mmCIF file of C-alpha atoms and ligand atoms in Angstrom:
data_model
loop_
_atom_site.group_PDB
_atom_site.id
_atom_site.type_symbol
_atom_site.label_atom_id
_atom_site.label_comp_id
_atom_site.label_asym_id
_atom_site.label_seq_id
_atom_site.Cartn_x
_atom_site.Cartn_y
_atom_site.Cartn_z
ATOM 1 C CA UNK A 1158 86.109 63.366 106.362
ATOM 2 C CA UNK A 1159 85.936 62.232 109.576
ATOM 3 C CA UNK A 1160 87.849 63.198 112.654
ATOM 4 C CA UNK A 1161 88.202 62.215 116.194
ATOM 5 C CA UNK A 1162 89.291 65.125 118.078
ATOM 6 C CA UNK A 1163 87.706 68.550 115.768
ATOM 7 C CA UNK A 1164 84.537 68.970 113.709
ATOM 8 C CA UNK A 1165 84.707 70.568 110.193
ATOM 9 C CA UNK A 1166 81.854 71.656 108.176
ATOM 10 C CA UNK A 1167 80.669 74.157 105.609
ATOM 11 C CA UNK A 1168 78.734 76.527 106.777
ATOM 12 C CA UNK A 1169 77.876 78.168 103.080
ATOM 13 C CA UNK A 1170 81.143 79.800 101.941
ATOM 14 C CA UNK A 1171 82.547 79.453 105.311
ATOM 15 C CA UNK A 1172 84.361 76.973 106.690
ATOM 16 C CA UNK A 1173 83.426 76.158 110.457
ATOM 17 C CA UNK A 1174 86.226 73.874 112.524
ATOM 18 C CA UNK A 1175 84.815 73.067 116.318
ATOM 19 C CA UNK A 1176 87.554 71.747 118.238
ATOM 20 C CA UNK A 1177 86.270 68.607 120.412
ATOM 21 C CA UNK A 1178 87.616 66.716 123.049
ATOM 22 C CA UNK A 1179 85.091 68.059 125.210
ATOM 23 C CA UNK A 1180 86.597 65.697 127.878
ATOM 24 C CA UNK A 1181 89.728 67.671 128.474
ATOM 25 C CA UNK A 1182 88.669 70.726 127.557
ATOM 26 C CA UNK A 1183 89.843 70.554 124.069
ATOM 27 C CA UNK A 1184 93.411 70.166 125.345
ATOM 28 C CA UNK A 1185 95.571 70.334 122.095
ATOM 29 C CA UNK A 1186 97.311 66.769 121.315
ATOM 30 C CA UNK A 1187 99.115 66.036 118.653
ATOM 31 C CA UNK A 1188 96.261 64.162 116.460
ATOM 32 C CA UNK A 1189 93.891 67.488 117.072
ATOM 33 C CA UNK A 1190 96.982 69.661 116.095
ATOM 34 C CA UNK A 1191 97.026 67.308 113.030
ATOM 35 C CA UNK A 1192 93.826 66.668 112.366
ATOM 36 C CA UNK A 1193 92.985 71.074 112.371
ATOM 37 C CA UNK A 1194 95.703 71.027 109.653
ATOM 38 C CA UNK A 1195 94.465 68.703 107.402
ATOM 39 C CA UNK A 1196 90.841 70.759 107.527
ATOM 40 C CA UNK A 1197 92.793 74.210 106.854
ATOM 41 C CA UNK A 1198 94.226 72.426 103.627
ATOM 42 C CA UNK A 1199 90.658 70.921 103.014
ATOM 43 C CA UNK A 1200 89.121 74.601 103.028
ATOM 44 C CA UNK A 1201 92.190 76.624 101.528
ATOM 45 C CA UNK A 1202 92.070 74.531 98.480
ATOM 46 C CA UNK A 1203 88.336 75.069 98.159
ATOM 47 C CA UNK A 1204 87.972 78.120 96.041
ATOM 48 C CA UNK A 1205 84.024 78.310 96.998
ATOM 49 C CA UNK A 1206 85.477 79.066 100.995
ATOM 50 C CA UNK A 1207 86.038 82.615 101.412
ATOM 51 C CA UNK A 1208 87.046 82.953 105.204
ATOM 52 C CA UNK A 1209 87.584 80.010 108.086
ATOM 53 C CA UNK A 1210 85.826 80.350 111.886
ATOM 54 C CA UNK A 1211 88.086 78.164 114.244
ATOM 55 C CA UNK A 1212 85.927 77.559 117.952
ATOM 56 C CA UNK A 1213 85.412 75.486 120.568
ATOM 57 C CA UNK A 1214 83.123 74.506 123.159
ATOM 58 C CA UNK A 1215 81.093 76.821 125.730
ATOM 59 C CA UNK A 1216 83.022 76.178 128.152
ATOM 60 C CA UNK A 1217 86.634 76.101 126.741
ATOM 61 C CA UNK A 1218 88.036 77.044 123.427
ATOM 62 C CA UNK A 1219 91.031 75.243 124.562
ATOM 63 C CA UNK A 1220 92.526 75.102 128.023
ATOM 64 C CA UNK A 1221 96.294 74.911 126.413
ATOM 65 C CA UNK A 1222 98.347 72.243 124.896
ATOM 66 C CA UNK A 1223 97.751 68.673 126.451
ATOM 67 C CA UNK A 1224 99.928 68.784 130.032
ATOM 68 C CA UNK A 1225 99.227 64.231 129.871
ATOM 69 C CA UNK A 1226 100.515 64.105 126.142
ATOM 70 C CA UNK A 1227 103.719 66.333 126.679
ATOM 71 C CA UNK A 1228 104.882 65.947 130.172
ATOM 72 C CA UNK A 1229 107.240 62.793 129.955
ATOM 73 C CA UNK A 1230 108.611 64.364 126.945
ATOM 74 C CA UNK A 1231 112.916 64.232 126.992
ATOM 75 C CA UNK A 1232 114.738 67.881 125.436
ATOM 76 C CA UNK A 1233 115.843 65.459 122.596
ATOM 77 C CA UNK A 1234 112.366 64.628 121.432
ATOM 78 C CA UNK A 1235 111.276 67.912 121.708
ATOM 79 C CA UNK A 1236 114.092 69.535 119.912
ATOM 80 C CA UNK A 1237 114.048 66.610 116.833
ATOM 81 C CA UNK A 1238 110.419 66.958 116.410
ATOM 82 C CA UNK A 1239 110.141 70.915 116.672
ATOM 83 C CA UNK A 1240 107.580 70.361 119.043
ATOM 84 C CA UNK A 1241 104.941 72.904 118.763
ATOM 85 C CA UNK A 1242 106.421 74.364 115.107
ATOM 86 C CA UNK A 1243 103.074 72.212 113.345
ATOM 87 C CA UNK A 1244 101.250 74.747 115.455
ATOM 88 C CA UNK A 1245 101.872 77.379 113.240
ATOM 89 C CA UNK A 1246 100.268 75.949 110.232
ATOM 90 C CA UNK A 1247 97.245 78.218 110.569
ATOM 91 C CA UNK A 1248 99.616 81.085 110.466
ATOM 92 C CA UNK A 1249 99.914 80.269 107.084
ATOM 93 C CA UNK A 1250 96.730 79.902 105.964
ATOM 94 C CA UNK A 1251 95.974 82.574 103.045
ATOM 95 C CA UNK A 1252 92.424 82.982 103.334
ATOM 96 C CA UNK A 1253 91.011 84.780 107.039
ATOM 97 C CA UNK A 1254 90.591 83.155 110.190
ATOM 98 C CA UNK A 1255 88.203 83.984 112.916
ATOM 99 C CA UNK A 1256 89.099 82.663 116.345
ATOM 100 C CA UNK A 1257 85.077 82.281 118.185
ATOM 101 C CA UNK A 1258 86.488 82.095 121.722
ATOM 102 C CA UNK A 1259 84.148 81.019 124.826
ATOM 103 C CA UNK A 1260 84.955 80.186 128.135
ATOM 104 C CA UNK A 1261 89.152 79.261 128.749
ATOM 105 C CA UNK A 1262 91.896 79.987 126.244
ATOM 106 C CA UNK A 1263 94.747 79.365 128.152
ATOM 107 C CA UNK A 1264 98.401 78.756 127.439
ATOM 108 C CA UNK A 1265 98.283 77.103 123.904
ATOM 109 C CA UNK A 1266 95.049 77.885 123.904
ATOM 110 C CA UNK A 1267 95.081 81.477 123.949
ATOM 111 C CA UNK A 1268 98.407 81.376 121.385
ATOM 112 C CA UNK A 1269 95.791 79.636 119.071
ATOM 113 C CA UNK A 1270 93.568 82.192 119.215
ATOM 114 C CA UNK A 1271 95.825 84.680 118.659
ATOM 115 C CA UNK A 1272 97.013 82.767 115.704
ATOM 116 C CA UNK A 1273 93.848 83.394 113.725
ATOM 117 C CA UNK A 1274 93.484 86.446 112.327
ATOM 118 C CA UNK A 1275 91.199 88.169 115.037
ATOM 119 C CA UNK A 1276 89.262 87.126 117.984
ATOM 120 C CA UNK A 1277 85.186 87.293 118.388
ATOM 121 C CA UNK A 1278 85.323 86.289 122.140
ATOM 122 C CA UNK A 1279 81.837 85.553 123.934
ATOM 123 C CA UNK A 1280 81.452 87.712 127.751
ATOM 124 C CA UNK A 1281 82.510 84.113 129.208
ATOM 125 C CA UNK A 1282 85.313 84.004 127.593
ATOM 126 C CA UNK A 1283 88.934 83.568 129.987
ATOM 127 C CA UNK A 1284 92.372 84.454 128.219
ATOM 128 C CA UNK A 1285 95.556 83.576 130.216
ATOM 129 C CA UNK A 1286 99.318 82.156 129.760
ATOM 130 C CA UNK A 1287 99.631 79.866 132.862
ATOM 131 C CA UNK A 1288 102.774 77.940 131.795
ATOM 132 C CA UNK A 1289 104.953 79.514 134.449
ATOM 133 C CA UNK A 1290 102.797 77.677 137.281
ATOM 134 C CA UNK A 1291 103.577 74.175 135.549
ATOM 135 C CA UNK A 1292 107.182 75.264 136.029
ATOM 136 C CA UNK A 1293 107.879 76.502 132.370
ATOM 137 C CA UNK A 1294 107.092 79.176 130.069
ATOM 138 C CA UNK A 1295 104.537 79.913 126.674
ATOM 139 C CA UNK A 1296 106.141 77.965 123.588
ATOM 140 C CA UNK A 1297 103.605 78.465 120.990
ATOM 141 C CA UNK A 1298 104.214 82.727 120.859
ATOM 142 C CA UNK A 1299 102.941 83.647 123.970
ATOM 143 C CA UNK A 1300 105.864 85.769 124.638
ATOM 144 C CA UNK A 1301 105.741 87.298 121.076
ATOM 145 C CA UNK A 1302 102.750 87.758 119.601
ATOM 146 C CA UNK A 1303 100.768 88.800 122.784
ATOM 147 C CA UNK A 1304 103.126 91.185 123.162
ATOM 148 C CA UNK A 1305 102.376 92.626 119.740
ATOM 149 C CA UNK A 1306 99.099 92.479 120.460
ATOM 150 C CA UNK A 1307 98.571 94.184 124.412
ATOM 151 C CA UNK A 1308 102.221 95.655 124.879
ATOM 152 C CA UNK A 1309 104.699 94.577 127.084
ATOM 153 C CA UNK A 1310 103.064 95.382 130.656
ATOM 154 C CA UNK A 1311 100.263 93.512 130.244
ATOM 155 C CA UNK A 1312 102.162 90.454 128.341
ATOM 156 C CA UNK A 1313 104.935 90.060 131.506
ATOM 157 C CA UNK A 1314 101.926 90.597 134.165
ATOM 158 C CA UNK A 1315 100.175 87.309 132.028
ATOM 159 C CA UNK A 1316 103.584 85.314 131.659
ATOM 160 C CA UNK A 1317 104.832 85.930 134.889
ATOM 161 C CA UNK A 1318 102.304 85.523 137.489
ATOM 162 C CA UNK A 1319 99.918 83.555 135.499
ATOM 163 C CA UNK A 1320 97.012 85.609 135.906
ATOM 164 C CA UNK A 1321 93.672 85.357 133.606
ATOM 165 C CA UNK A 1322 92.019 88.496 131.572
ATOM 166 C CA UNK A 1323 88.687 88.338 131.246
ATOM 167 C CA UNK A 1324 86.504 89.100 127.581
ATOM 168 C CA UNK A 1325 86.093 92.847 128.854
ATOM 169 C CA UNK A 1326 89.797 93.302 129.576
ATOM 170 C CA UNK A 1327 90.842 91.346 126.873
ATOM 171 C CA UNK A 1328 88.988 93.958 123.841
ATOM 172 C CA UNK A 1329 90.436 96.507 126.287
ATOM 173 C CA UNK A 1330 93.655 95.259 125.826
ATOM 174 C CA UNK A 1331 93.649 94.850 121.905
ATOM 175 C CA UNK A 1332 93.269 91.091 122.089
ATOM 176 C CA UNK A 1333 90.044 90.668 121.090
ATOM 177 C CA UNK A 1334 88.359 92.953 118.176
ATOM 178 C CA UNK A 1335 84.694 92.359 119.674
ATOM 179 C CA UNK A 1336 82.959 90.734 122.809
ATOM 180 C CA UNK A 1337 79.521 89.091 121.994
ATOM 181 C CA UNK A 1338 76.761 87.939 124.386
ATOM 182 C CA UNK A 1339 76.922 83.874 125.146
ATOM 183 C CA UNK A 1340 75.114 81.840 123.311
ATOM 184 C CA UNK A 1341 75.612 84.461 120.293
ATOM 185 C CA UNK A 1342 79.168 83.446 119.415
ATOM 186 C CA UNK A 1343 79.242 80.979 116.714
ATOM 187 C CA UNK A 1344 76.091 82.837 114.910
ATOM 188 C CA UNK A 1345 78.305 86.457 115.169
ATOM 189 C CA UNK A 1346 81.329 84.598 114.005
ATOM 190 C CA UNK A 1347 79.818 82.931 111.184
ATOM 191 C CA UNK A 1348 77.886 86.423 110.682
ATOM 192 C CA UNK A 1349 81.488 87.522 110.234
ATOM 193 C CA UNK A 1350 82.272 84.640 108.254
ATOM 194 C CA UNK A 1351 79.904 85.528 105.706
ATOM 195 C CA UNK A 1352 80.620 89.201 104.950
ATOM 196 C CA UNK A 1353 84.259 87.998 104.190
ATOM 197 C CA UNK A 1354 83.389 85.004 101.780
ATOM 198 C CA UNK A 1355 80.737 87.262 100.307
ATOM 199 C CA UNK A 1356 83.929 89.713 99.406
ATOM 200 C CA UNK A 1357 86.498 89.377 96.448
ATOM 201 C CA UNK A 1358 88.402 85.988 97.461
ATOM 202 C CA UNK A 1359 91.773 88.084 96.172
ATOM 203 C CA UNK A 1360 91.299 91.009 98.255
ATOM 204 C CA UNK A 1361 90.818 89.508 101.489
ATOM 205 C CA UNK A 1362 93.559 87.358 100.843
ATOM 206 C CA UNK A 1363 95.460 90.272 99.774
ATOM 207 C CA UNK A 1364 94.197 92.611 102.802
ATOM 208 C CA UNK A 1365 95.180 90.034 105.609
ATOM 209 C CA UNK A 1366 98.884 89.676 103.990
ATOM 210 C CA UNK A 1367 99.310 93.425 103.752
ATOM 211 C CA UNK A 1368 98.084 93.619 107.689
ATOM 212 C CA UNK A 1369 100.151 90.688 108.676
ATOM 213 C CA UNK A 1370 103.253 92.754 106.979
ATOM 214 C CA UNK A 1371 103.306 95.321 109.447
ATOM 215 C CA UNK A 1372 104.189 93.111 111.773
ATOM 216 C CA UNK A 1373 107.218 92.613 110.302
ATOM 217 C CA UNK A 1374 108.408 94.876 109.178
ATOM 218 C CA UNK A 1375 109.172 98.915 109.036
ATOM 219 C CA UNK A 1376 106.654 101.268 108.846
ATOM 220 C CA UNK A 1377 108.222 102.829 105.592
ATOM 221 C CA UNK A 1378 108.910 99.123 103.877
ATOM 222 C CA UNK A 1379 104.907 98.494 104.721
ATOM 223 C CA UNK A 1380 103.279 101.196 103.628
ATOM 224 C CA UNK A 1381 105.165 100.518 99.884
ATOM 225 C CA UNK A 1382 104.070 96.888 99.875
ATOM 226 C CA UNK A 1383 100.790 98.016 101.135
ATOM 227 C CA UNK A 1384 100.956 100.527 97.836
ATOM 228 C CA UNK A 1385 102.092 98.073 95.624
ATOM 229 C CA UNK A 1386 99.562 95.482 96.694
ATOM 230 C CA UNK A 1387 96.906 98.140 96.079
ATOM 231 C CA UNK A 1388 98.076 98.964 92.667
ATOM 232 C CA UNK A 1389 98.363 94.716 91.596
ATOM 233 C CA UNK A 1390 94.789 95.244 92.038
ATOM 234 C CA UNK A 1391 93.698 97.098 89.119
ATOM 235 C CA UNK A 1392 94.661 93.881 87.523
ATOM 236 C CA UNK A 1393 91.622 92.509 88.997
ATOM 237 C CA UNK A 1394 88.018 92.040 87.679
ATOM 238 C CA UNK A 1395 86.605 91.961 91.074
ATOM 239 C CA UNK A 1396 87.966 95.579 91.332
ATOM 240 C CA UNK A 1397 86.554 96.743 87.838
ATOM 241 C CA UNK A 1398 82.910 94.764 89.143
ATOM 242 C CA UNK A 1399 83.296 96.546 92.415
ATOM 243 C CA UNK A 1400 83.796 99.875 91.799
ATOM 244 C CA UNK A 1401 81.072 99.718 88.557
ATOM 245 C CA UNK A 1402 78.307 98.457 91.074
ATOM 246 C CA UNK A 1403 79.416 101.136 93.164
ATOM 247 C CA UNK A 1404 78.840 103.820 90.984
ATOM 248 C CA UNK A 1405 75.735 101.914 88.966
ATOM 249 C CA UNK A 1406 74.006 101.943 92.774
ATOM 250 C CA UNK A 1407 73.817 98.064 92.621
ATOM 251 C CA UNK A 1408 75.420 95.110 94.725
ATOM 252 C CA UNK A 1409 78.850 93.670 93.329
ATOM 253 C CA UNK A 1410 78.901 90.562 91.654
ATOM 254 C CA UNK A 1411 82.600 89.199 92.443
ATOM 255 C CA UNK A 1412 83.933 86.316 90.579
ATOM 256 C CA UNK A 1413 86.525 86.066 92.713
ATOM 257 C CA UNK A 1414 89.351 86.701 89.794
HETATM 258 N N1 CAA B 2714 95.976 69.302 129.262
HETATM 259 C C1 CAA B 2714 95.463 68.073 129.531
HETATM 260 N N2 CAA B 2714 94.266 67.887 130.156
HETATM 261 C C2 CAA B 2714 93.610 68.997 130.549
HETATM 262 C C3 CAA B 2714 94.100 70.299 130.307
HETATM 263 C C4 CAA B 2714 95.347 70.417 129.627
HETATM 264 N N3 CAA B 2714 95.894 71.609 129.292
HETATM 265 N N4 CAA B 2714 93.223 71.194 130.834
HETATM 266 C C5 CAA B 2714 92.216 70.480 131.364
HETATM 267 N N5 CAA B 2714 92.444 69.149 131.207
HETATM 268 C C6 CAA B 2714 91.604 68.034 131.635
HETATM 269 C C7 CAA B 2714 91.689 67.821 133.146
HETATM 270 O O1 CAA B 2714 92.846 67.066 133.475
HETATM 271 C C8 CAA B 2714 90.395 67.094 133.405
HETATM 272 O O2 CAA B 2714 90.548 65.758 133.008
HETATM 273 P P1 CAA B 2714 90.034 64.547 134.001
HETATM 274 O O3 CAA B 2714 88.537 64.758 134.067
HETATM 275 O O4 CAA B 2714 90.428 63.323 133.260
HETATM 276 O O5 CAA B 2714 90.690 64.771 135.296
HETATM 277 C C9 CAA B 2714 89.424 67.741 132.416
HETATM 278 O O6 CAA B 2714 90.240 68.351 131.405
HETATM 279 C C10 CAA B 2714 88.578 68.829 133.066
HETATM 280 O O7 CAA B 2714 89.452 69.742 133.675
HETATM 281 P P2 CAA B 2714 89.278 70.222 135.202
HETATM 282 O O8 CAA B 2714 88.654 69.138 136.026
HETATM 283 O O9 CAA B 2714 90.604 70.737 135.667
HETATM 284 O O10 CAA B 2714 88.216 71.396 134.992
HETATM 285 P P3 CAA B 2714 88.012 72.693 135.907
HETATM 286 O O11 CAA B 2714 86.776 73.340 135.411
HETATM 287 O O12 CAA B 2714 88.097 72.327 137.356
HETATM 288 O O13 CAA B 2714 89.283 73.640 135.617
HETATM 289 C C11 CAA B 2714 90.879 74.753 134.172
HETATM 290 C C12 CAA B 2714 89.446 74.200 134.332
HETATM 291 C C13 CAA B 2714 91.087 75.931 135.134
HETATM 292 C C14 CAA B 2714 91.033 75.221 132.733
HETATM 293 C C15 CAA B 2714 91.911 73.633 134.496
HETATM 294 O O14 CAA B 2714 91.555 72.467 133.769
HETATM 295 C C16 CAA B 2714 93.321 73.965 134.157
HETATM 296 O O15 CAA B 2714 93.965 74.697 134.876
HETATM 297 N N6 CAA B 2714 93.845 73.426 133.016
HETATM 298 C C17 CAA B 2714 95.227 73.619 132.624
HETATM 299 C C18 CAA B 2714 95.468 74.990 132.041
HETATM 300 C C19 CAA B 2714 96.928 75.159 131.663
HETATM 301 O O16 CAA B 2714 97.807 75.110 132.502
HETATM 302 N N7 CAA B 2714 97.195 75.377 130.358
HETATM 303 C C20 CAA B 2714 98.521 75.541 129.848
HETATM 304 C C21 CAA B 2714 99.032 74.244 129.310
HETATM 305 S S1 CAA B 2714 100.753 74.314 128.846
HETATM 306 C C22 CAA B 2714 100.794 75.028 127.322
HETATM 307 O O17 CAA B 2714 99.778 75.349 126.754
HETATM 308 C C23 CAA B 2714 102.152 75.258 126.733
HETATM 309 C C24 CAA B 2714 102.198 76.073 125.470
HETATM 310 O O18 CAA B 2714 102.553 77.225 125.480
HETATM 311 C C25 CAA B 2714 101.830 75.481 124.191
#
């Protein structure tokens, strides 16, 4: 299908979405907030795609949601339409989600990224929450899941004076899980990509929802789901072909059931 403001494409068992409106450095409007949606449904529904790399351009992953689009906007329209809730659709998404971040991710930009499931960030690449110099404040999680991510010190010194962290600071931080050399990203991510898709569909699923548990919950309520979800998997023949390759010295042949 084609789209205006992203590129989506299959990249073997990974699905690759390039966010493009190269113009204004992938600022996210509505139609690109729509139009990344309806290429999550495209790949979640496609058993054959095992894990989802989300990027953008050299110079900007995305430099925040679209300041033209949303600044004659009334409280009333924002409030009616939820503005920003569509956002979260990738939150949802049950297979993983790399974030391939280059250059700026700022303000909804950077709550994107941290949307996905973990960041591969190139050495170029810029994170910040500068909302409060445009007079208001992160609205896509900024405030919340940063915070889960690099604590509270570093989340209020981004929030409230606007400042930028750069690739080092950011994998210093916790926000990023590795920093790759420019021009590597997209072949690292899609490196990444590939190890997950090549995995049992199930358990990756199944991995990222036990992670994504502990964030919300207690530490005694996760560790039984985390149990539980373990033993469901003895139900599995990807865990029967698994652990026989591993003990018949050969590679796994997963079916992905
Ligand atoms: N929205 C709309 N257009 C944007 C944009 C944005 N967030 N960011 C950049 N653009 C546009 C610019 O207006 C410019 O368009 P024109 O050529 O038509 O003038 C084009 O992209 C190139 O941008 P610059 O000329 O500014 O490029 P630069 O290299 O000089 O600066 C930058 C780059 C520092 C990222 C600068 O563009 C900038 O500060 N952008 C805004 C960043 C920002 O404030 N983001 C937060 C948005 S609010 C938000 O995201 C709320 C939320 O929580 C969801």
């Amino acid at each position: 299908m084609a789209y205006e403001c992203i590129i989506a494409e299959k990249k073997g068992k990974v699905g690759l979405i390039k966010l493009n409106r190269p113009d204004a450095l992938n600022a996210l409007n509505s139609m690109l907030i729509d139009e990344l949606a309806q290429a999550l449904d495209k790949f979640e529904a496609n058993d054959k795609i095992g894990c989802i790399v989300v990027t953008g351009s050299e110079k900007a992953f995305a430099a925040g949601a679209d300041i033209k689009e949303m600044q004659a906007k009334t409280y009333m329209e924002a409030y009616k339409e939820d503005f920003l809730k569509r956002w979260e659709r990738i939150t949802h998404c049950r297979i993983p989600v790399i974030a391939a971040v280059s250059g700026y991710a700022l303000g909804g930009g950077c709550e994107l990224a941290r949307m996905c499931d973990f960041i591969i960030a190139s050495s170029s690449a810029v994170f910040g929450q500068p909302e409060i110099n445009l007079g208001v404040m992160p609205g896509a999680g900024g405030t919340q899941r940063l915070a889960r991510s690099i604590g509270k010190a570093k989340t209020m010194d981004m929030c409230l004076t606007g400042r930028n962290m750069d690739a080092e600071e950011a994998e210093r931080a916790g926000l990023v899980s590795r920093v790759v050399k420019e021009g590597n990203l997209v072949d690292e991510a899609l490196k990444a990509g590939d190890k997950i898709a090549s995995l049992s569909r199930p358990a990756t699923m199944m991995a990222k929802e036990a992670v994504n548990v502990a964030f919300e919950t207690s530490l005694a309520e996760g560790v039984r789901f985390e149990r539980r979800m373990f033993h469901s998997m003895f139900a599995t023949d990807d865990q029967k072909e698994g652990m026989s390759a591993f003990a018949e010295k050969r590679s796994a042949n997963f079916k992905n059931s």
